[in-house]
CSV table of C-alpha atoms and ligand atoms in Angstrom, one decimal:
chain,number,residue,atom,x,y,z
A,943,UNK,CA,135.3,14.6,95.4
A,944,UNK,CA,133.8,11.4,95.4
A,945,UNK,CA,131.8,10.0,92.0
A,946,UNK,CA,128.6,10.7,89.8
A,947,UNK,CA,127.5,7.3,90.6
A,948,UNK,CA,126.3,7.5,93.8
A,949,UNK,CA,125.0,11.1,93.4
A,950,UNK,CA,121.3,10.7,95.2
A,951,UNK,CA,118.0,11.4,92.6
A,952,UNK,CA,117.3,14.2,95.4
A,953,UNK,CA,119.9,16.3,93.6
A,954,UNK,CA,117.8,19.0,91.8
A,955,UNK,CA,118.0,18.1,88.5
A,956,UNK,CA,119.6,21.1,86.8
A,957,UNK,CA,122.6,20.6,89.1
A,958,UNK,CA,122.8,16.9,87.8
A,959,UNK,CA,126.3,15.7,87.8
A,960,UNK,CA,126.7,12.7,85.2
A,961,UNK,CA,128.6,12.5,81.7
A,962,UNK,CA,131.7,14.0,80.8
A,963,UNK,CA,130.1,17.7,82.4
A,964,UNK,CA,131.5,21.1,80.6
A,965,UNK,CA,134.1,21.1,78.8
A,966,UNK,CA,137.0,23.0,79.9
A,967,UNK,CA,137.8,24.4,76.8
A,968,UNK,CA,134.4,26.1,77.1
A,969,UNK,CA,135.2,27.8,80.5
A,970,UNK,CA,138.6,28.4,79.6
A,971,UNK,CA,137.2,30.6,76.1
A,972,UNK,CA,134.0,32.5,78.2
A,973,UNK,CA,134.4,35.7,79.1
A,974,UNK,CA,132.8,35.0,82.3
A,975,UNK,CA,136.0,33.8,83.8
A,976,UNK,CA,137.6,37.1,82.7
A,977,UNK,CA,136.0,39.2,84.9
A,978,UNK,CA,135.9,37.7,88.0
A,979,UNK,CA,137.6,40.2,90.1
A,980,UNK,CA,141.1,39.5,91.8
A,981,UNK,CA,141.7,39.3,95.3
A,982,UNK,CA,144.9,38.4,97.3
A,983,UNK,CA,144.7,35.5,100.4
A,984,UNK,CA,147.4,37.5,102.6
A,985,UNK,CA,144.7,40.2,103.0
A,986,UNK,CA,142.5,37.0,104.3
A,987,UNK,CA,145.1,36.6,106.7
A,988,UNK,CA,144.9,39.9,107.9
A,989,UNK,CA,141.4,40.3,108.4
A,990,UNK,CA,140.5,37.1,109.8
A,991,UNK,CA,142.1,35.3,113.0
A,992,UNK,CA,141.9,32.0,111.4
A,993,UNK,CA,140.4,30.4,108.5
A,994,UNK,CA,138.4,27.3,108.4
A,995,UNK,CA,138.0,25.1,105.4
A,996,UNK,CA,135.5,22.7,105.4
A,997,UNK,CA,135.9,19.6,103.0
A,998,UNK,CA,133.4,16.9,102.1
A,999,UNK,CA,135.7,14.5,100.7
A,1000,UNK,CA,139.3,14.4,101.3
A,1001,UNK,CA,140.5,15.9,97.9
A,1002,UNK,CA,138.4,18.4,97.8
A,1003,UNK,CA,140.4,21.4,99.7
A,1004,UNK,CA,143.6,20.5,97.5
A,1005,UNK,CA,141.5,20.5,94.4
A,1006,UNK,CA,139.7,23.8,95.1
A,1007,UNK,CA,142.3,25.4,97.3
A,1008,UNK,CA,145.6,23.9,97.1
A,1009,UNK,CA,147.0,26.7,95.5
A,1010,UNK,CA,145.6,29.3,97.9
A,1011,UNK,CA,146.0,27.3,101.3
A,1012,UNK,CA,149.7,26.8,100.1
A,1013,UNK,CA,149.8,31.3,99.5
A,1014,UNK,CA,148.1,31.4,103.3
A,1015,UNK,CA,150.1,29.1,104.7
A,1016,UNK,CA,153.5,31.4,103.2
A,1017,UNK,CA,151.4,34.2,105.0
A,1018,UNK,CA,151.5,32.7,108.5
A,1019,UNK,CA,147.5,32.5,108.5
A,1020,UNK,CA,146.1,29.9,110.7
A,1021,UNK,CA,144.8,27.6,109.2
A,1022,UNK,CA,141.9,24.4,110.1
A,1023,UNK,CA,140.7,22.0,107.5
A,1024,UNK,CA,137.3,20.3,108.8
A,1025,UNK,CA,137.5,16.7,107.3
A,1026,UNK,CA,134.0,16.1,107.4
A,1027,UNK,CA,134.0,12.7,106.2
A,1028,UNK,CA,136.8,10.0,104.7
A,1029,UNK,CA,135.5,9.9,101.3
A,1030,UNK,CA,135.1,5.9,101.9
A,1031,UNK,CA,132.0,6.1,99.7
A,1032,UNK,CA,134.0,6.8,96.4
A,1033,UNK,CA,133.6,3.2,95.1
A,1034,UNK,CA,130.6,2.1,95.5
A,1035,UNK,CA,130.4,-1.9,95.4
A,1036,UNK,CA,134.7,-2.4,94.5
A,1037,UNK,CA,136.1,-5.4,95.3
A,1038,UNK,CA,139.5,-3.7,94.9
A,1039,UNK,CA,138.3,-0.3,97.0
A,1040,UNK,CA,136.1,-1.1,100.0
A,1041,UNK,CA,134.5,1.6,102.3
A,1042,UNK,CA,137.3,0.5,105.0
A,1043,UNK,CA,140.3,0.6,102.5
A,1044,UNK,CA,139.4,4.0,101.5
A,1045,UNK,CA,138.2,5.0,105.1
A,1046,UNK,CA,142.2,4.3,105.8
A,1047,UNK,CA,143.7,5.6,102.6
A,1048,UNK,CA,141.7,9.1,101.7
A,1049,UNK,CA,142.9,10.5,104.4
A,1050,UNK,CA,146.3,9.3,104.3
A,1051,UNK,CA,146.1,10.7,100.7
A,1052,UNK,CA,145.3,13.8,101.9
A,1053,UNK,CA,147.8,14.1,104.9
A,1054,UNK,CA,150.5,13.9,101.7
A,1055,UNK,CA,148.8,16.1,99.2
A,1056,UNK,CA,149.1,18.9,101.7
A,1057,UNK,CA,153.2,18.1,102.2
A,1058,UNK,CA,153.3,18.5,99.1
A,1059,UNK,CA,152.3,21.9,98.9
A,1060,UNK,CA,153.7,22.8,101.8
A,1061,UNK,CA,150.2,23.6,103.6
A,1062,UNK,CA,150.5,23.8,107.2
A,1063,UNK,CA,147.0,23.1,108.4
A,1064,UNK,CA,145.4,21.5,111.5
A,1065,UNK,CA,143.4,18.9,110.0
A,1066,UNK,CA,140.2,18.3,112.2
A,1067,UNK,CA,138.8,14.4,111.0
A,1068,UNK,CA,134.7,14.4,112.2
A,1069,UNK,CA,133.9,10.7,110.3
A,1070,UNK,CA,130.3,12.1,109.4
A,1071,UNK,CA,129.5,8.9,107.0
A,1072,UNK,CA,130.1,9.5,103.1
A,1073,UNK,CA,127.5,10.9,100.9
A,1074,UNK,CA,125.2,11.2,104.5
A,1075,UNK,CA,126.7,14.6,105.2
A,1076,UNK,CA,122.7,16.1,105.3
A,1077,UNK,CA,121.8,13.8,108.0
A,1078,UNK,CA,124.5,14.6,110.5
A,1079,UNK,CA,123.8,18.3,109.3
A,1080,UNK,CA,124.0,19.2,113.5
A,1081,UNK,CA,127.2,17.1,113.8
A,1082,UNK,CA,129.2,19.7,111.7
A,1083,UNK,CA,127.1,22.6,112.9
A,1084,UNK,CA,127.5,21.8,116.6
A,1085,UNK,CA,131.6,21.3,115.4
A,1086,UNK,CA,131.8,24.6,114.0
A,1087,UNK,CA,130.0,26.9,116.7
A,1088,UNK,CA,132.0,25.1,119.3
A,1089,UNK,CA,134.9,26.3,117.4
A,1090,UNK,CA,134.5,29.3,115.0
A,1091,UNK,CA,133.3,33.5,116.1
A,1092,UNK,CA,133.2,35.9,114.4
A,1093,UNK,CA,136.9,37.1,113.5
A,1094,UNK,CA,136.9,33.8,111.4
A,1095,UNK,CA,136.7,33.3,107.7
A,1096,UNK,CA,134.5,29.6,106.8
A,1097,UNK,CA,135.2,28.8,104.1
A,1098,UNK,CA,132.5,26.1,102.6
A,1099,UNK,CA,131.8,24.3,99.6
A,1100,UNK,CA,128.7,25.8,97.2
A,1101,UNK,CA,125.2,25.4,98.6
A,1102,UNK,CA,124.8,24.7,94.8
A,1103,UNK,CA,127.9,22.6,93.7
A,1104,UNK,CA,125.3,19.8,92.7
A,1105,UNK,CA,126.3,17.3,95.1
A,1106,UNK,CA,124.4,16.6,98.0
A,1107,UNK,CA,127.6,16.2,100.4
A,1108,UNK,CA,128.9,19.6,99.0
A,1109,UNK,CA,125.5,21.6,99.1
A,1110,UNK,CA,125.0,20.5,103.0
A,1111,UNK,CA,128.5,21.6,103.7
A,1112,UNK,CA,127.7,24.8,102.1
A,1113,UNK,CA,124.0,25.1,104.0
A,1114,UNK,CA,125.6,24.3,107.4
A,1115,UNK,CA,128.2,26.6,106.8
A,1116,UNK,CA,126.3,29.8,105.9
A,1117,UNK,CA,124.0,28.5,109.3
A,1118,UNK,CA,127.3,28.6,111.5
A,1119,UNK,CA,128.3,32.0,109.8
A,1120,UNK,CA,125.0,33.4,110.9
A,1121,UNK,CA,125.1,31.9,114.4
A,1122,UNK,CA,129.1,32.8,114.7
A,1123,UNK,CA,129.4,36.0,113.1
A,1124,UNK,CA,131.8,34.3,111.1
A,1125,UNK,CA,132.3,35.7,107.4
A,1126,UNK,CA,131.3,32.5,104.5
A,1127,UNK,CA,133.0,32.4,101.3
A,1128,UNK,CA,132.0,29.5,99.2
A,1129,UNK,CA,134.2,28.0,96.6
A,1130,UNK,CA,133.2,25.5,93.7
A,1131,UNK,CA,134.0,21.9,93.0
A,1132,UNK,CA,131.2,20.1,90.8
A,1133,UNK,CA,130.2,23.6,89.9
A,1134,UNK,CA,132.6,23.2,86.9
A,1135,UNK,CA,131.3,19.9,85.8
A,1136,UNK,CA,127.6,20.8,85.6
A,1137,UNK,CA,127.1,24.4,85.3
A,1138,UNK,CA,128.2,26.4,82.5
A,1139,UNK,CA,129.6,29.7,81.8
A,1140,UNK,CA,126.1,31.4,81.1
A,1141,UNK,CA,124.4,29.5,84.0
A,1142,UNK,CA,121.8,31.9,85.5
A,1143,UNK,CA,121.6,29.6,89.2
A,1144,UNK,CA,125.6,30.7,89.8
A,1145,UNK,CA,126.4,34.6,91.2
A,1146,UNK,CA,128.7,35.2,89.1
A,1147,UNK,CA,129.3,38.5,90.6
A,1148,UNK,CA,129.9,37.6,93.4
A,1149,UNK,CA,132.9,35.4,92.3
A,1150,UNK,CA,136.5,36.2,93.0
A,1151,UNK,CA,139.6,34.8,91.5
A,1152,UNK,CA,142.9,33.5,93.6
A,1153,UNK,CA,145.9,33.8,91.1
A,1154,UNK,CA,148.2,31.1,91.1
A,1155,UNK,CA,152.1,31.5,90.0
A,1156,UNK,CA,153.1,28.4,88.1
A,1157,UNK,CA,155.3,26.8,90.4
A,1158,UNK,CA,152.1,26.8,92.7
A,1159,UNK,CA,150.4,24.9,90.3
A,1160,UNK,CA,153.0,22.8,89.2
A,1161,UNK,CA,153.3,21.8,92.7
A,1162,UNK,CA,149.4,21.6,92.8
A,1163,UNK,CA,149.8,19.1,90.1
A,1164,UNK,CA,152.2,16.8,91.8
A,1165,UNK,CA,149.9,17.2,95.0
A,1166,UNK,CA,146.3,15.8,93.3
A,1167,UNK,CA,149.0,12.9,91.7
A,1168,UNK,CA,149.0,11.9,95.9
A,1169,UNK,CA,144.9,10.6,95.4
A,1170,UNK,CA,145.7,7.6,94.1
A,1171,UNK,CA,142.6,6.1,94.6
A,1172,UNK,CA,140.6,8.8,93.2
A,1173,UNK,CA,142.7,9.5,89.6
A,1174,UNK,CA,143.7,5.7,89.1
A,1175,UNK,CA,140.6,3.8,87.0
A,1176,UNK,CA,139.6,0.9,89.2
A,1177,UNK,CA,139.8,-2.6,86.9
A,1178,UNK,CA,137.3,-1.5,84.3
A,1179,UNK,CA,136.3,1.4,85.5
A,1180,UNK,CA,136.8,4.7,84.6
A,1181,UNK,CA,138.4,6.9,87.7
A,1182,UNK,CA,136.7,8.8,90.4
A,1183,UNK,CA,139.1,12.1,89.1
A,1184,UNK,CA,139.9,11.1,85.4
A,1185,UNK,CA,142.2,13.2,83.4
A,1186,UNK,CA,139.2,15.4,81.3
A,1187,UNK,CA,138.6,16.6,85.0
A,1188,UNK,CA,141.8,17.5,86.1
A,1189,UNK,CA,142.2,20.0,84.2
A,1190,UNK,CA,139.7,22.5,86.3
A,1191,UNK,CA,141.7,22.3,88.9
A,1192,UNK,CA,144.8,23.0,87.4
A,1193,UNK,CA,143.9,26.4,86.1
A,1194,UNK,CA,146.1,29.6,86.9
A,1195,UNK,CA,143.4,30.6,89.8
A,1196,UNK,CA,141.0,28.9,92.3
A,1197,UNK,CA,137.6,30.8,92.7
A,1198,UNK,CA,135.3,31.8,96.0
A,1199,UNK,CA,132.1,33.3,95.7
A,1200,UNK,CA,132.0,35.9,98.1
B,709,ZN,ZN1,133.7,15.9,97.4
């Protein structure tokens, strides 16, 4: 997911990811959750020839989509995850976590989350540099139109998830959708921290909910426990992923706006 700290000044300031965020008892007691309507991944499987999931950071595809690339991997869908960078950013000036320490261990972290939950996945690793993502915006396009047409599903992060990595994810998705012919569904990671449920930037309508059974999510659990470096506080500090946060992803459903 990588931390608040290094989050550029760039970042429109509504989408401002710093404090503690939204409370999850607040989302968990709005009504907006509620209604988000339901919708089942094996008909994803069906529709689409393969499904592409493009993460910033390694821990954000577990954290947003364990639970549902576990269901389409019990589906038989076929399944790519576009690493786009190694999270080595995370720690900005550790002594304990340096850029090549976590350049080595993210995606190791990763590579066990997803045994964890079982998720059968070709992993494709691109090294765009860490919290750069918008500079190296045609790196990722030219990966994806070299790769994805239009019987594909891309799935992206938020073109409004508030961080910068995240939102060019989600603008060079929704380009290689256009180009492709590919379908884009976006799905939410720092949405949760600094939006809330009455937001009027999010489409709300437009969001579906992926229902998790709880073995899923226990198994979910045990899967974010593999990001060591990102839930474990570092000397002093507070962790990248510390345990008010977990709890978004953790919920009975994961969420794509459609
Ligand atoms: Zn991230």
């Amino acid at each position: 997911m990588t931390p608040s700290t290094h989050v550029p000044s760039h970042s429109p300031s509504r989408r401002l990811i710093e404090g503690r965020g939204t409370a999850e008892g607040a989302w968990r007691s709005s009504s907006t959750l509620e209604r988000f309507a339901v919708c089942d991944v094996v008909e994803w499987t069906e529709r689409f020839r393969s499904i592409w999931l493009l993460a910033p950071h390694p821990d954000d595809e577990v954290l947003a989509l364990g639970g549902s690339m576990a269901q389409l991997t019990a589906s038989h869908a076929e399944l790519h995850i576009v690493s786009v960078t190694d999270g080595e950013a995370s720690h900005a000036g550790s002594s304990e976590w340096t850029a090549q320490r976590l350049a080595k261990t993210r995606p190791l972290e990763m590579r066990r989350s997803l045994e964890v939950l079982g998720i059968d996945a070709q992993v494709l690793r691109l090294g765009i540099p860490d919290g750069r993502v918008g500079a190296h915006r045609e790196t990722l396009l030219k990966a994806l139109v070299e790769r994805v047409d239009e019987r594909d599903l891309l799935l992206a992060t938020c073109r409004f998830d508030g961080h910068p990595d995240h939102e060019a994810c989600g603008e060079v998705g929704a380009l290689a959708a256009e180009l492709t012919g590919a379908t884009l569904f976006e799905y939410p990671v720092w949405m949760w921290h600094w939006a809330s449920p009455d937001e009027v930037v999010v489409p709300w309508t437009r969001a579906q909910q992926i229902v998790l059974p709880a073995a899923t999510i226990d198994r979910k659990r045990a899967a974010i426990d593999e990001f060591r470096s990102q839930i474990t506080p570092d000397g002093g500090r507070e962790a990248v992923l510390p345990p008010h946060v977990l709890p978004r992803f953790l919920r009975p459903f994961e969420v794509v706006f459609t």
